[in-house]
PDB file of C-alpha atoms in Angstrom:
ATOM      1  CA  UNK Z   1     113.673-144.022 117.151  1.00  0.00           C
ATOM      2  CA  UNK Z   2     114.505-147.145 119.133  1.00  0.00           C
ATOM      3  CA  UNK Z   3     112.185-150.122 119.257  1.00  0.00           C
ATOM      4  CA  UNK Z   4     114.207-151.827 122.028  1.00  0.00           C
ATOM      5  CA  UNK Z   5     113.629-155.197 120.442  1.00  0.00           C
ATOM      6  CA  UNK Z   6     109.899-155.455 121.207  1.00  0.00           C
ATOM      7  CA  UNK Z   7     108.631-155.095 117.651  1.00  0.00           C
ATOM      8  CA  UNK Z   8     109.719-158.354 116.118  1.00  0.00           C
ATOM      9  CA  UNK Z   9     108.500-161.833 117.011  1.00  0.00           C
ATOM     10  CA  UNK Z  10     111.050-164.279 118.316  1.00  0.00           C
ATOM     11  CA  UNK Z  11     112.908-165.411 115.199  1.00  0.00           C
ATOM     12  CA  UNK Z  12     113.267-168.978 114.039  1.00  0.00           C
ATOM     13  CA  UNK Z  13     116.742-170.445 114.193  1.00  0.00           C
ATOM     14  CA  UNK Z  14     118.930-168.575 111.723  1.00  0.00           C
ATOM     15  CA  UNK Z  15     115.799-166.639 110.655  1.00  0.00           C
ATOM     16  CA  UNK Z  16     114.896-169.460 108.277  1.00  0.00           C
ATOM     17  CA  UNK Z  17     111.326-170.746 108.180  1.00  0.00           C
ATOM     18  CA  UNK Z  18     112.381-174.353 107.547  1.00  0.00           C
ATOM     19  CA  UNK Z  19     113.666-174.541 111.137  1.00  0.00           C
ATOM     20  CA  UNK Z  20     110.191-173.882 112.539  1.00  0.00           C
ATOM     21  CA  UNK Z  21     108.585-176.788 114.402  1.00  0.00           C
ATOM     22  CA  UNK Z  22     106.127-178.624 112.196  1.00  0.00           C
ATOM     23  CA  UNK Z  23     106.995-176.534 109.160  1.00  0.00           C
ATOM     24  CA  UNK Z  24     106.694-178.350 105.857  1.00  0.00           C
ATOM     25  CA  UNK Z  25     109.506-177.824 103.348  1.00  0.00           C
ATOM     26  CA  UNK Z  26     108.643-175.131 100.855  1.00  0.00           C
ATOM     27  CA  UNK Z  27     108.767-175.860  97.116  1.00  0.00           C
ATOM     28  CA  UNK Z  28     111.972-175.064  95.278  1.00  0.00           C
ATOM     29  CA  UNK Z  29     112.225-171.450  94.052  1.00  0.00           C
ATOM     30  CA  UNK Z  30     111.372-172.264  90.439  1.00  0.00           C
ATOM     31  CA  UNK Z  31     108.371-174.503  91.000  1.00  0.00           C
ATOM     32  CA  UNK Z  32     105.100-172.933  89.881  1.00  0.00           C
ATOM     33  CA  UNK Z  33     103.167-173.885  93.037  1.00  0.00           C
ATOM     34  CA  UNK Z  34     103.976-170.464  94.526  1.00  0.00           C
ATOM     35  CA  UNK Z  35     102.401-167.623  92.531  1.00  0.00           C
ATOM     36  CA  UNK Z  36     103.397-164.960  95.064  1.00  0.00           C
ATOM     37  CA  UNK Z  37     106.528-163.623  93.404  1.00  0.00           C
ATOM     38  CA  UNK Z  38     107.613-161.302  96.210  1.00  0.00           C
ATOM     39  CA  UNK Z  39     106.204-162.904  99.349  1.00  0.00           C
ATOM     40  CA  UNK Z  40     109.390-164.498 100.701  1.00  0.00           C
ATOM     41  CA  UNK Z  41     111.644-161.630  99.634  1.00  0.00           C
ATOM     42  CA  UNK Z  42     109.386-158.932 101.083  1.00  0.00           C
ATOM     43  CA  UNK Z  43     109.568-160.765 104.394  1.00  0.00           C
ATOM     44  CA  UNK Z  44     113.381-160.921 104.135  1.00  0.00           C
ATOM     45  CA  UNK Z  45     113.492-157.188 103.381  1.00  0.00           C
ATOM     46  CA  UNK Z  46     111.411-156.448 106.485  1.00  0.00           C
ATOM     47  CA  UNK Z  47     113.649-158.704 108.582  1.00  0.00           C
ATOM     48  CA  UNK Z  48     116.604-156.514 107.622  1.00  0.00           C
ATOM     49  CA  UNK Z  49     114.949-153.574 109.409  1.00  0.00           C
ATOM     50  CA  UNK Z  50     115.508-155.334 112.723  1.00  0.00           C
ATOM     51  CA  UNK Z  51     119.246-155.589 112.105  1.00  0.00           C
ATOM     52  CA  UNK Z  52     121.345-153.954 114.829  1.00  0.00           C
ATOM     53  CA  UNK Z  53     122.849-151.534 112.283  1.00  0.00           C
ATOM     54  CA  UNK Z  54     119.584-149.796 111.488  1.00  0.00           C
ATOM     55  CA  UNK Z  55     116.645-150.835 113.692  1.00  0.00           C
ATOM     56  CA  UNK Z  56     116.943-147.922 116.129  1.00  0.00           C
ATOM     57  CA  UNK Z  57     116.523-145.483 113.227  1.00  0.00           C
ATOM     58  CA  UNK Z  58     113.470-147.107 111.614  1.00  0.00           C
ATOM     59  CA  UNK Z  59     110.187-145.300 112.375  1.00  0.00           C
ATOM     60  CA  UNK Z  60     108.024-148.368 112.922  1.00  0.00           C
ATOM     61  CA  UNK Z  61     104.939-146.182 113.411  1.00  0.00           C
ATOM     62  CA  UNK Z  62     105.341-144.582 109.975  1.00  0.00           C
ATOM     63  CA  UNK Z  63     104.679-147.357 107.462  1.00  0.00           C
ATOM     64  CA  UNK Z  64     102.386-147.602 104.470  1.00  0.00           C
ATOM     65  CA  UNK Z  65     101.313-150.701 102.576  1.00  0.00           C
ATOM     66  CA  UNK Z  66     100.396-150.540  98.885  1.00  0.00           C
ATOM     67  CA  UNK Z  67      98.110-153.442  98.048  1.00  0.00           C
ATOM     68  CA  UNK Z  68      96.605-154.551  94.769  1.00  0.00           C
ATOM     69  CA  UNK Z  69      93.146-153.208  95.663  1.00  0.00           C
ATOM     70  CA  UNK Z  70      93.594-150.894  98.667  1.00  0.00           C
ATOM     71  CA  UNK Z  71      96.160-148.769 100.492  1.00  0.00           C
ATOM     72  CA  UNK Z  72      96.822-148.851 104.230  1.00  0.00           C
ATOM     73  CA  UNK Z  73      98.658-146.107 106.094  1.00  0.00           C
ATOM     74  CA  UNK Z  74      98.528-143.639 103.202  1.00  0.00           C
ATOM     75  CA  UNK Z  75      96.373-142.341 100.353  1.00  0.00           C
ATOM     76  CA  UNK Z  76      97.014-141.207  96.797  1.00  0.00           C
ATOM     77  CA  UNK Z  77      97.508-137.458  96.595  1.00  0.00           C
ATOM     78  CA  UNK Z  78      95.767-135.365  93.987  1.00  0.00           C
ATOM     79  CA  UNK Z  79      97.579-132.092  94.642  1.00  0.00           C
ATOM     80  CA  UNK Z  80     101.147-131.221  95.583  1.00  0.00           C
ATOM     81  CA  UNK Z  81     102.590-134.439  94.215  1.00  0.00           C
ATOM     82  CA  UNK Z  82     106.313-134.472  94.956  1.00  0.00           C
ATOM     83  CA  UNK Z  83     108.712-137.358  94.525  1.00  0.00           C
ATOM     84  CA  UNK Z  84     105.901-139.856  94.910  1.00  0.00           C
ATOM     85  CA  UNK Z  85     102.107-139.806  94.719  1.00  0.00           C
ATOM     86  CA  UNK Z  86     101.385-140.971  98.266  1.00  0.00           C
ATOM     87  CA  UNK Z  87     100.838-139.103 101.510  1.00  0.00           C
ATOM     88  CA  UNK Z  88     103.238-139.470 104.427  1.00  0.00           C
ATOM     89  CA  UNK Z  89     102.855-142.951 105.991  1.00  0.00           C
ATOM     90  CA  UNK Z  90     101.222-143.427 109.380  1.00  0.00           C
ATOM     91  CA  UNK Z  91     100.439-147.140 109.904  1.00  0.00           C
ATOM     92  CA  UNK Z  92     102.476-149.162 112.395  1.00  0.00           C
ATOM     93  CA  UNK Z  93     104.522-152.267 111.677  1.00  0.00           C
ATOM     94  CA  UNK Z  94     104.038-154.265 114.883  1.00  0.00           C
ATOM     95  CA  UNK Z  95     105.963-157.453 114.212  1.00  0.00           C
ATOM     96  CA  UNK Z  96     106.985-160.072 111.712  1.00  0.00           C
ATOM     97  CA  UNK Z  97     107.151-163.789 112.293  1.00  0.00           C
ATOM     98  CA  UNK Z  98     109.515-165.811 110.095  1.00  0.00           C
ATOM     99  CA  UNK Z  99     107.591-168.970 111.063  1.00  0.00           C
ATOM    100  CA  UNK Z 100     104.307-167.592 109.677  1.00  0.00           C
ATOM    101  CA  UNK Z 101     105.533-165.918 106.519  1.00  0.00           C
ATOM    102  CA  UNK Z 102     102.213-165.302 104.761  1.00  0.00           C
ATOM    103  CA  UNK Z 103     101.187-162.382 106.996  1.00  0.00           C
ATOM    104  CA  UNK Z 104     102.778-159.575 108.972  1.00  0.00           C
ATOM    105  CA  UNK Z 105     101.265-157.813 111.981  1.00  0.00           C
ATOM    106  CA  UNK Z 106     100.393-154.140 111.607  1.00  0.00           C
ATOM    107  CA  UNK Z 107      98.132-151.571 113.227  1.00  0.00           C
ATOM    108  CA  UNK Z 108      95.959-149.244 111.137  1.00  0.00           C
ATOM    109  CA  UNK Z 109      92.571-147.594 111.628  1.00  0.00           C
ATOM    110  CA  UNK Z 110      91.295-148.422 108.140  1.00  0.00           C
ATOM    111  CA  UNK Z 111      92.211-148.420 104.477  1.00  0.00           C
ATOM    112  CA  UNK Z 112      91.809-146.260 101.385  1.00  0.00           C
ATOM    113  CA  UNK Z 113      90.408-146.758  97.947  1.00  0.00           C
ATOM    114  CA  UNK Z 114      93.117-145.985  95.359  1.00  0.00           C
ATOM    115  CA  UNK Z 115      91.469-142.731  94.251  1.00  0.00           C
ATOM    116  CA  UNK Z 116      93.588-139.530  94.215  1.00  0.00           C
ATOM    117  CA  UNK Z 117      92.299-137.001  96.715  1.00  0.00           C
ATOM    118  CA  UNK Z 118      93.315-133.900  98.653  1.00  0.00           C
ATOM    119  CA  UNK Z 119      94.154-133.895 102.331  1.00  0.00           C
ATOM    120  CA  UNK Z 120      90.861-132.073 102.993  1.00  0.00           C
ATOM    121  CA  UNK Z 121      88.746-134.733 101.284  1.00  0.00           C
ATOM    122  CA  UNK Z 122      90.758-137.861 102.082  1.00  0.00           C
ATOM    123  CA  UNK Z 123      87.993-139.325 104.244  1.00  0.00           C
ATOM    124  CA  UNK Z 124      85.678-139.482 101.227  1.00  0.00           C
ATOM    125  CA  UNK Z 125      87.617-142.566 100.150  1.00  0.00           C
ATOM    126  CA  UNK Z 126      88.460-143.984 103.568  1.00  0.00           C
ATOM    127  CA  UNK Z 127      86.999-147.248 104.888  1.00  0.00           C
ATOM    128  CA  UNK Z 128      87.162-147.094 108.729  1.00  0.00           C
ATOM    129  CA  UNK Z 129      87.588-150.806 109.316  1.00  0.00           C
ATOM    130  CA  UNK Z 130      90.637-151.307 111.573  1.00  0.00           C
ATOM    131  CA  UNK Z 131      93.116-153.939 110.402  1.00  0.00           C
ATOM    132  CA  UNK Z 132      95.939-155.731 112.174  1.00  0.00           C
ATOM    133  CA  UNK Z 133      97.342-158.061 109.510  1.00  0.00           C
ATOM    134  CA  UNK Z 134      98.393-157.760 105.893  1.00  0.00           C
ATOM    135  CA  UNK Z 135      98.914-160.561 103.401  1.00  0.00           C
ATOM    136  CA  UNK Z 136     102.365-160.538 101.860  1.00  0.00           C
ATOM    137  CA  UNK Z 137     100.841-161.992  98.696  1.00  0.00           C
ATOM    138  CA  UNK Z 138      98.754-158.836  98.217  1.00  0.00           C
ATOM    139  CA  UNK Z 139     101.551-156.295  98.613  1.00  0.00           C
ATOM    140  CA  UNK Z 140     103.077-154.473  95.678  1.00  0.00           C
ATOM    141  CA  UNK Z 141     105.095-152.006  97.773  1.00  0.00           C
ATOM    142  CA  UNK Z 142     105.896-150.957 101.335  1.00  0.00           C
ATOM    143  CA  UNK Z 143     107.108-147.501 102.309  1.00  0.00           C
ATOM    144  CA  UNK Z 144     108.464-146.272 105.627  1.00  0.00           C
ATOM    145  CA  UNK Z 145     110.292-143.321 107.144  1.00  0.00           C
ATOM    146  CA  UNK Z 146     113.510-143.307 109.114  1.00  0.00           C
ATOM    147  CA  UNK Z 147     115.325-140.959 111.471  1.00  0.00           C
ATOM    148  CA  UNK Z 148     118.640-139.505 110.260  1.00  0.00           C
ATOM    149  CA  UNK Z 149     121.689-141.112 111.824  1.00  0.00           C
ATOM    150  CA  UNK Z 150     123.868-138.954 114.039  1.00  0.00           C
ATOM    151  CA  UNK Z 151     127.504-139.416 113.109  1.00  0.00           C
ATOM    152  CA  UNK Z 152     128.996-142.319 111.212  1.00  0.00           C
ATOM    153  CA  UNK Z 153     127.190-143.775 108.233  1.00  0.00           C
ATOM    154  CA  UNK Z 154     123.881-142.442 107.074  1.00  0.00           C
ATOM    155  CA  UNK Z 155     120.825-144.656 107.286  1.00  0.00           C
ATOM    156  CA  UNK Z 156     120.922-145.266 103.530  1.00  0.00           C
ATOM    157  CA  UNK Z 157     124.554-146.362 103.720  1.00  0.00           C
ATOM    158  CA  UNK Z 158     123.777-148.712 106.596  1.00  0.00           C
ATOM    159  CA  UNK Z 159     120.790-150.209 104.776  1.00  0.00           C
ATOM    160  CA  UNK Z 160     122.697-150.552 101.503  1.00  0.00           C
ATOM    161  CA  UNK Z 161     125.459-152.481 103.276  1.00  0.00           C
ATOM    162  CA  UNK Z 162     122.862-155.147 104.125  1.00  0.00           C
ATOM    163  CA  UNK Z 163     121.742-155.570 100.515  1.00  0.00           C
ATOM    164  CA  UNK Z 164     124.213-158.100  99.189  1.00  0.00           C
ATOM    165  CA  UNK Z 165     124.530-161.462  97.494  1.00  0.00           C
ATOM    166  CA  UNK Z 166     122.998-163.255 100.463  1.00  0.00           C
ATOM    167  CA  UNK Z 167     119.609-162.543  98.899  1.00  0.00           C
ATOM    168  CA  UNK Z 168     119.862-163.768  95.281  1.00  0.00           C
ATOM    169  CA  UNK Z 169     117.085-163.621  92.727  1.00  0.00           C
ATOM    170  CA  UNK Z 170     115.888-167.042  91.601  1.00  0.00           C
ATOM    171  CA  UNK Z 171     113.816-167.657  88.509  1.00  0.00           C
ATOM    172  CA  UNK Z 172     113.295-170.226  85.783  1.00  0.00           C
ATOM    173  CA  UNK Z 173     112.246-169.738  82.186  1.00  0.00           C
ATOM    174  CA  UNK Z 174     108.948-171.501  82.838  1.00  0.00           C
ATOM    175  CA  UNK Z 175     108.213-169.557  86.019  1.00  0.00           C
ATOM    176  CA  UNK Z 176     105.505-166.881  86.160  1.00  0.00           C
ATOM    177  CA  UNK Z 177     107.836-164.507  88.021  1.00  0.00           C
ATOM    178  CA  UNK Z 178     110.411-163.706  85.378  1.00  0.00           C
ATOM    179  CA  UNK Z 179     110.135-159.983  84.650  1.00  0.00           C
ATOM    180  CA  UNK Z 180     111.838-158.820  87.834  1.00  0.00           C
ATOM    181  CA  UNK Z 181     115.387-159.837  86.986  1.00  0.00           C
ATOM    182  CA  UNK Z 182     115.311-158.046  83.625  1.00  0.00           C
ATOM    183  CA  UNK Z 183     113.793-154.949  85.216  1.00  0.00           C
ATOM    184  CA  UNK Z 184     116.508-154.829  87.857  1.00  0.00           C
ATOM    185  CA  UNK Z 185     119.298-155.172  85.289  1.00  0.00           C
ATOM    186  CA  UNK Z 186     117.862-152.301  83.267  1.00  0.00           C
ATOM    187  CA  UNK Z 187     117.524-150.080  86.329  1.00  0.00           C
ATOM    188  CA  UNK Z 188     120.942-150.916  87.776  1.00  0.00           C
ATOM    189  CA  UNK Z 189     122.685-150.114  84.488  1.00  0.00           C
ATOM    190  CA  UNK Z 190     121.230-146.597  84.518  1.00  0.00           C
ATOM    191  CA  UNK Z 191     123.564-143.834  85.680  1.00  0.00           C
ATOM    192  CA  UNK Z 192     120.612-141.665  86.730  1.00  0.00           C
ATOM    193  CA  UNK Z 193     117.963-141.946  89.371  1.00  0.00           C
ATOM    194  CA  UNK Z 194     114.719-143.447  88.150  1.00  0.00           C
ATOM    195  CA  UNK Z 195     111.029-142.783  87.656  1.00  0.00           C
ATOM    196  CA  UNK Z 196     108.796-145.813  87.968  1.00  0.00           C
ATOM    197  CA  UNK Z 197     105.338-147.128  88.731  1.00  0.00           C
ATOM    198  CA  UNK Z 198     104.539-150.169  90.854  1.00  0.00           C
ATOM    199  CA  UNK Z 199     100.837-150.825  91.079  1.00  0.00           C
ATOM    200  CA  UNK Z 200      99.249-147.629  92.487  1.00  0.00           C
ATOM    201  CA  UNK Z 201     102.616-146.201  93.539  1.00  0.00           C
ATOM    202  CA  UNK Z 202     104.518-143.744  91.335  1.00  0.00           C
ATOM    203  CA  UNK Z 203     108.061-142.597  92.196  1.00  0.00           C
ATOM    204  CA  UNK Z 204     110.096-139.756  90.698  1.00  0.00           C
ATOM    205  CA  UNK Z 205     113.858-139.292  90.972  1.00  0.00           C
ATOM    206  CA  UNK Z 206     114.211-142.327  93.235  1.00  0.00           C
ATOM    207  CA  UNK Z 207     117.661-143.653  94.079  1.00  0.00           C
ATOM    208  CA  UNK Z 208     118.137-147.397  93.615  1.00  0.00           C
ATOM    209  CA  UNK Z 209     119.917-148.783  96.688  1.00  0.00           C
ATOM    210  CA  UNK Z 210     119.802-152.453  95.746  1.00  0.00           C
ATOM    211  CA  UNK Z 211     117.545-155.451  96.016  1.00  0.00           C
ATOM    212  CA  UNK Z 212     116.487-158.276  98.291  1.00  0.00           C
ATOM    213  CA  UNK Z 213     115.755-161.034  95.797  1.00  0.00           C
ATOM    214  CA  UNK Z 214     112.681-159.903  93.893  1.00  0.00           C
ATOM    215  CA  UNK Z 215     112.209-156.732  95.978  1.00  0.00           C
ATOM    216  CA  UNK Z 216     113.748-153.469  94.775  1.00  0.00           C
ATOM    217  CA  UNK Z 217     114.921-151.054  97.491  1.00  0.00           C
ATOM    218  CA  UNK Z 218     114.741-147.335  96.669  1.00  0.00           C
ATOM    219  CA  UNK Z 219     115.312-144.084  98.527  1.00  0.00           C
ATOM    220  CA  UNK Z 220     113.400-140.833  98.133  1.00  0.00           C
ATOM    221  CA  UNK Z 221     115.970-138.136  97.416  1.00  0.00           C
ATOM    222  CA  UNK Z 222     113.803-135.398  98.959  1.00  0.00           C
ATOM    223  CA  UNK Z 223     112.753-136.988 102.262  1.00  0.00           C
ATOM    224  CA  UNK Z 224     113.584-139.710 104.772  1.00  0.00           C
ATOM    225  CA  UNK Z 225     111.509-142.367 103.041  1.00  0.00           C
ATOM    226  CA  UNK Z 226     112.439-145.833 101.790  1.00  0.00           C
ATOM    227  CA  UNK Z 227     110.382-147.915  99.354  1.00  0.00           C
ATOM    228  CA  UNK Z 228     110.348-151.705  99.066  1.00  0.00           C
ATOM    229  CA  UNK Z 229     108.875-152.456  95.635  1.00  0.00           C
ATOM    230  CA  UNK Z 230     108.015-155.815  94.148  1.00  0.00           C
ATOM    231  CA  UNK Z 231     109.965-155.971  90.883  1.00  0.00           C
ATOM    232  CA  UNK Z 232     107.139-157.939  89.289  1.00  0.00           C
ATOM    233  CA  UNK Z 233     104.761-155.023  89.993  1.00  0.00           C
ATOM    234  CA  UNK Z 234     106.829-152.442  88.115  1.00  0.00           C
ATOM    235  CA  UNK Z 235     105.025-151.403  84.957  1.00  0.00           C
ATOM    236  CA  UNK Z 236     106.697-148.241  83.625  1.00  0.00           C
ATOM    237  CA  UNK Z 237     110.187-146.986  84.381  1.00  0.00           C
ATOM    238  CA  UNK Z 238     112.933-144.788  82.994  1.00  0.00           C
ATOM    239  CA  UNK Z 239     115.882-142.617  83.919  1.00  0.00           C
ATOM    240  CA  UNK Z 240     115.273-139.300  85.672  1.00  0.00           C
ATOM    241  CA  UNK Z 241     116.997-136.434  83.869  1.00  0.00           C
ATOM    242  CA  UNK Z 242     115.765-133.500  85.942  1.00  0.00           C
ATOM    243  CA  UNK Z 243     115.172-130.001  84.627  1.00  0.00           C
ATOM    244  CA  UNK Z 244     116.765-129.338  81.281  1.00  0.00           C
ATOM    245  CA  UNK Z 245     116.965-133.066  80.592  1.00  0.00           C
ATOM    246  CA  UNK Z 246     116.184-135.069  77.542  1.00  0.00           C
ATOM    247  CA  UNK Z 247     112.427-135.145  78.118  1.00  0.00           C
ATOM    248  CA  UNK Z 248     111.567-131.579  79.077  1.00  0.00           C
ATOM    249  CA  UNK Z 249     109.816-131.093  75.750  1.00  0.00           C
ATOM    250  CA  UNK Z 250     107.801-133.585  73.792  1.00  0.00           C
ATOM    251  CA  UNK Z 251     106.859-133.712  70.160  1.00  0.00           C
ATOM    252  CA  UNK Z 252     103.207-134.097  69.357  1.00  0.00           C
ATOM    253  CA  UNK Z 253     102.310-137.754  68.877  1.00  0.00           C
ATOM    254  CA  UNK Z 254     102.527-138.822  65.282  1.00  0.00           C
ATOM    255  CA  UNK Z 255      99.174-139.693  63.780  1.00  0.00           C
ATOM    256  CA  UNK Z 256      99.003-141.840  60.696  1.00  0.00           C
ATOM    257  CA  UNK Z 257      97.865-140.238  57.462  1.00  0.00           C
ATOM    258  CA  UNK Z 258      94.344-140.929  56.361  1.00  0.00           C
ATOM    259  CA  UNK Z 259      94.353-143.813  53.890  1.00  0.00           C
ATOM    260  CA  UNK Z 260      93.930-142.749  50.306  1.00  0.00           C
ATOM    261  CA  UNK Z 261      90.493-143.300  48.836  1.00  0.00           C
ATOM    262  CA  UNK Z 262      90.598-145.933  46.165  1.00  0.00           C
ATOM    263  CA  UNK Z 263      88.317-145.999  43.153  1.00  0.00           C
ATOM    264  CA  UNK Z 264      86.144-149.047  42.863  1.00  0.00           C
ATOM    265  CA  UNK Z 265      87.582-151.534  40.372  1.00  0.00           C
ATOM    266  CA  UNK Z 266      86.055-151.657  36.922  1.00  0.00           C
ATOM    267  CA  UNK Z 267      84.805-155.214  36.548  1.00  0.00           C
ATOM    268  CA  UNK Z 268      83.028-154.755  33.242  1.00  0.00           C
TER     269      UNK Z 268
END
């Protein structure tokens, strides 16, 4: 699907916010003034979608936004959970503005409480208040669909080629945002696909494509869906072994033995 260049706001020079007129210099990466671990990197990840290599294949009308309290463009599924626990995305990413990096412009007819439901009862947990902006500080993950490429590289190959050392992870020992780098090292050393949770989102058998700073980029191996996940939001993760793997059967949890009853001491 082509967006013909109308989706994205006119970029700042070199796509860097510090070139914006009147923009104040941002604090250095390791200063604690900024508690939004993924804000800048989530914006950079979204900017990549407007790259000439991939933008015509991005379905800009099929996005979902996983916030800390609500979900926009999707809901949590109760039944028929596949490689993730969310329904197919349907919100629209309208534009991003590198000069105003705290918010992105979207279009959605409401938002959902994070309560698992069926497709027949999804409106029980739907709040029909239309929204047109989302705070990057609130996001734990973004998902979107893409159209398969015809000939040449696949979409995943094109996207992966954009995930390189131009987007390094920066963190100090005294910074609040320090779990992401360790998480990424653990995931990238795995030879298998991964299962993980990030806030309300749960992924199974996801392929790690790379990262944009503190944002992990994953591909669903069963559909044309990409996930941008804040590394700081990842809570549980592990390698996916598939059927017949190491974790097909589980031992019952070990319960400690009851403590032996002790006779009262004879103090006579």
